[in-house]
Amino acid sequence: MNKKRIYLDKKILLSFFIAVFFFSLSSCQPKQVKIPEPPADRHQPHDYIGKKGMVVAAHPLAVQAGLEVLKKGGNAIDAAIASAFALNAAEPFASGIGGGGFMVLFLAQENRVTVINFREKAPAQAHPSMFLENGKVKNDWRKAHGLAVAVPGALAGWSYALKKYGTMQLAEVMGRSIQIAEQGFPVSKTFSQINKDEYEKILLNAGATSPYLNQGLPYEPGDTFQNPDLALTLRHIISQGWQDYYKGEIAQRIVEAVQNKGGVITLADLSQYSPTEQPPLKGTYKEHTLYSIQPPGSGGLHIIQLLNITEHWPVKSWGFNSPEYIHHMGEALRFVFADRARYLGDPDFVTVPVEDLTSKKYAAQIAQKIIPDRLQDDYPYGRFDENLMEEENTTHLSVIDEQGNIVSLTQSINDFFGSGIVPDGTGFLLNNHMADFSPQPDSINAPNPYRRPVSSMGPLICFKEGKPFLILGSPGGTRIFPSLTQIIINIIEFGMSLDQAIEAPRFYTYSAQGKARNLFMESRIPPESVRSLEQIGHIIEIRDAFDKFFGGAQGIMVLPKKKILLGGADSRRDGSGAGY
Amino acid sequence: MKKSLIVLLTVFSMATVHFSSPEEIKEDMPRFEQPLLITSAGQSADVQIAGVLAKRAGLTSTLSKGATEKDLANIKTLVLVIGVSMKGLGAAGLDVNQETERVKGLIDAAHGHNTPLLCLHLGGEARRGTLTDQMITSFLPFAQMAIVVKSGNTDGLFTRICEEKNIPLLEAERTADAVELLLQVFKLDQLNPE
């Protein structure tokens, strides 16, 4: 009995030691961040939950990269830059070091909001008529040509943010992106579809052997996408410093690639690039205060305009996506687009009447002009470039850390897969943001040396009673600010949760040359609303139920009383989020 | 060793394609001849993919996204790649109605020239949707044969139309597998000249 007991005790002890041994082994391994699985139906609204910090981005691997940094003690800026690098590897068709963007930062300790503008710039040889051929705009080549490439700003902007407001070194935040590029990941349906959509451009500029094609054909869902060239480039940046991108070997390769495709970027253009730090643009909606970016980013300005106009309407009693609401918002959008074409340019070179455009007085004038039961005969004349219509592109990420620091970052290489040009052996795509300039030489937004083209981006942070309430942004070309405005109204007026607000059906319209254009709607908008709108003169164009044409918003909502963070990620793309 | 592995893999992939097809290549199936005119119904980039597949299959083809009747001269097979892309339509300066009219006109003209129609759908599940489905419903019934990537037919739309109209339907597991089907379709023709 005793012997048996001793034997049993030994057995228990042995099991205990084995368990301890394996536990200690597993705790030595780098811990995998658990990202909660969204519902099987990815369009079903799903709020990610966190207590201390949260990252929401357009790809789960980018979320993982940011969350790891937060858990290691990095702040929101460190995490945002880690996610931004990871997006270059995991969602390379939408953003990366070949592009640019804007970020809005809230620095909790200083209780201050600031903006870093790392939008691309035109090269020195840019000129207003560079996109004309025999006096006509040549749209067939201007987006997939060397002339489409603007001087990239992403790496300089991220490095600036990290150095000034982060706590980590570049190498510390780049690890995960290198791993993603080297090890690869399964291609999603979204990736595959976009890869197929842009096949012609990729074949033309990147070539059949590019990592962006799978043996010369687009990737299928489930294929593994690896980008060893990008991993090498990122390692090179760590060893040589980010300045190498602007002055060293990488710069040389960028210039060669762009010039081989007919572009005009020089080493001098790259070496002269610098991001700028600016005060945010501020607006209010009822008891909420909103901070976003200044022009040439137009998203923030137009969101403020639209919210100012909306303050004049009983939208809550009209009801969500009621004909009254859609009609009034549609008309407001048409006025805003007219303003956009008339006034928006790079404020370093032209005067943009930001204060006038965002004033409550001006909004009241527009609200008064809107007729409840018919369309305007005429809108102020504009030169809105209709060829920008189908861009879906760009990406947004939102981050908050335990101290309450916030980053709302939108970045892009413009069209999906940018210009399609990949500098030799580097694995990254160059933007085609020169196409965001107007091709019309007399436009306020015409290309000129060193100018930044107007952008629709609008990363924002919204405050309620002086405290951060909502961190939000979206891709989607000119749908960015219409979609973000709708999400804000869905939350504030229609009482939706964050992800309900993001997933809710959207609409979009605009004006061009003073005339109303079609009203685009996701097919989930009720047919009775569609019929009523048709009856008062709208020409309706129905899009898919969850159409990435309308963007892919990523947001975080802060509920201070409940001490909870809610994350919302758009199922129109591969949005994901995680908190801890 | 390496050679045998390649042979084994090739045989395996051919077998996969063969077994995935709801229809086998039969001798009484329509025969297609070269040269081909490859065009789009919906202006998606899938038409470019079709061009590459045809090239890989060694077929003599002309690719014209916006082909009209005049492009049918000396053409023995019209290949219609169905898939609507709003972006593609925008770039071509067309709306869906204009594109539909063009394709209708082209199919009528091909019928007048006794040029058989081969429909392709290469974009899989992602290239389905209201507008693409309208094009499939409108144009597939005029085809003599259809080749689709399997994930684009999970709801059986192609199967239904093809069964109703007695159109042979071949399915490829992946886009790249369509090369093998194209080879078979055109080889059959070479083996059994009219």
PDB file of C-alpha atoms in Angstrom, chain A residues 34 43 75 86 89 92 125 141 238 264 274 279 335 340 419 430 439 519 566:
ATOM      1  CA  LYS A  34      -5.437  35.807 -30.315  1.00  0.00           C
ATOM      2  CA  HIS A  43     -21.338  41.034 -42.748  1.00  0.00           C
ATOM      3  CA  ASN A  75       2.357  53.340 -27.361  1.00  0.00           C
ATOM      4  CA  ALA A  86       2.385  45.142 -41.766  1.00  0.00           C
ATOM      5  CA  ALA A  89       3.072  43.169 -46.503  1.00  0.00           C
ATOM      6  CA  PRO A  92       0.088  45.530 -50.419  1.00  0.00           C
ATOM      7  CA  GLN A 125       9.295  68.538 -63.582  1.00  0.00           C
ATOM      8  CA  TRP A 141      -2.450  55.933 -69.787  1.00  0.00           C
ATOM      9  CA  ILE A 238      16.663  48.569 -41.005  1.00  0.00           C
ATOM     10  CA  VAL A 264      10.120  62.313 -64.389  1.00  0.00           C
ATOM     11  CA  SER A 274       9.745  65.771 -46.085  1.00  0.00           C
ATOM     12  CA  PRO A 279      -2.622  71.595 -36.544  1.00  0.00           C
ATOM     13  CA  PHE A 335     -23.113  71.136 -53.239  1.00  0.00           C
ATOM     14  CA  ARG A 340     -14.459  70.681 -53.810  1.00  0.00           C
ATOM     15  CA  SER A 419       0.736  52.501 -60.747  1.00  0.00           C
ATOM     16  CA  LEU A 430       4.685  52.760 -56.408  1.00  0.00           C
ATOM     17  CA  PRO A 439      -5.674  66.944 -65.661  1.00  0.00           C
ATOM     18  CA  LEU A 519     -27.356  58.254 -56.878  1.00  0.00           C
ATOM     19  CA  LEU A 566     -15.398  48.835 -29.104  1.00  0.00           C
TER      20      LEU A 566
END
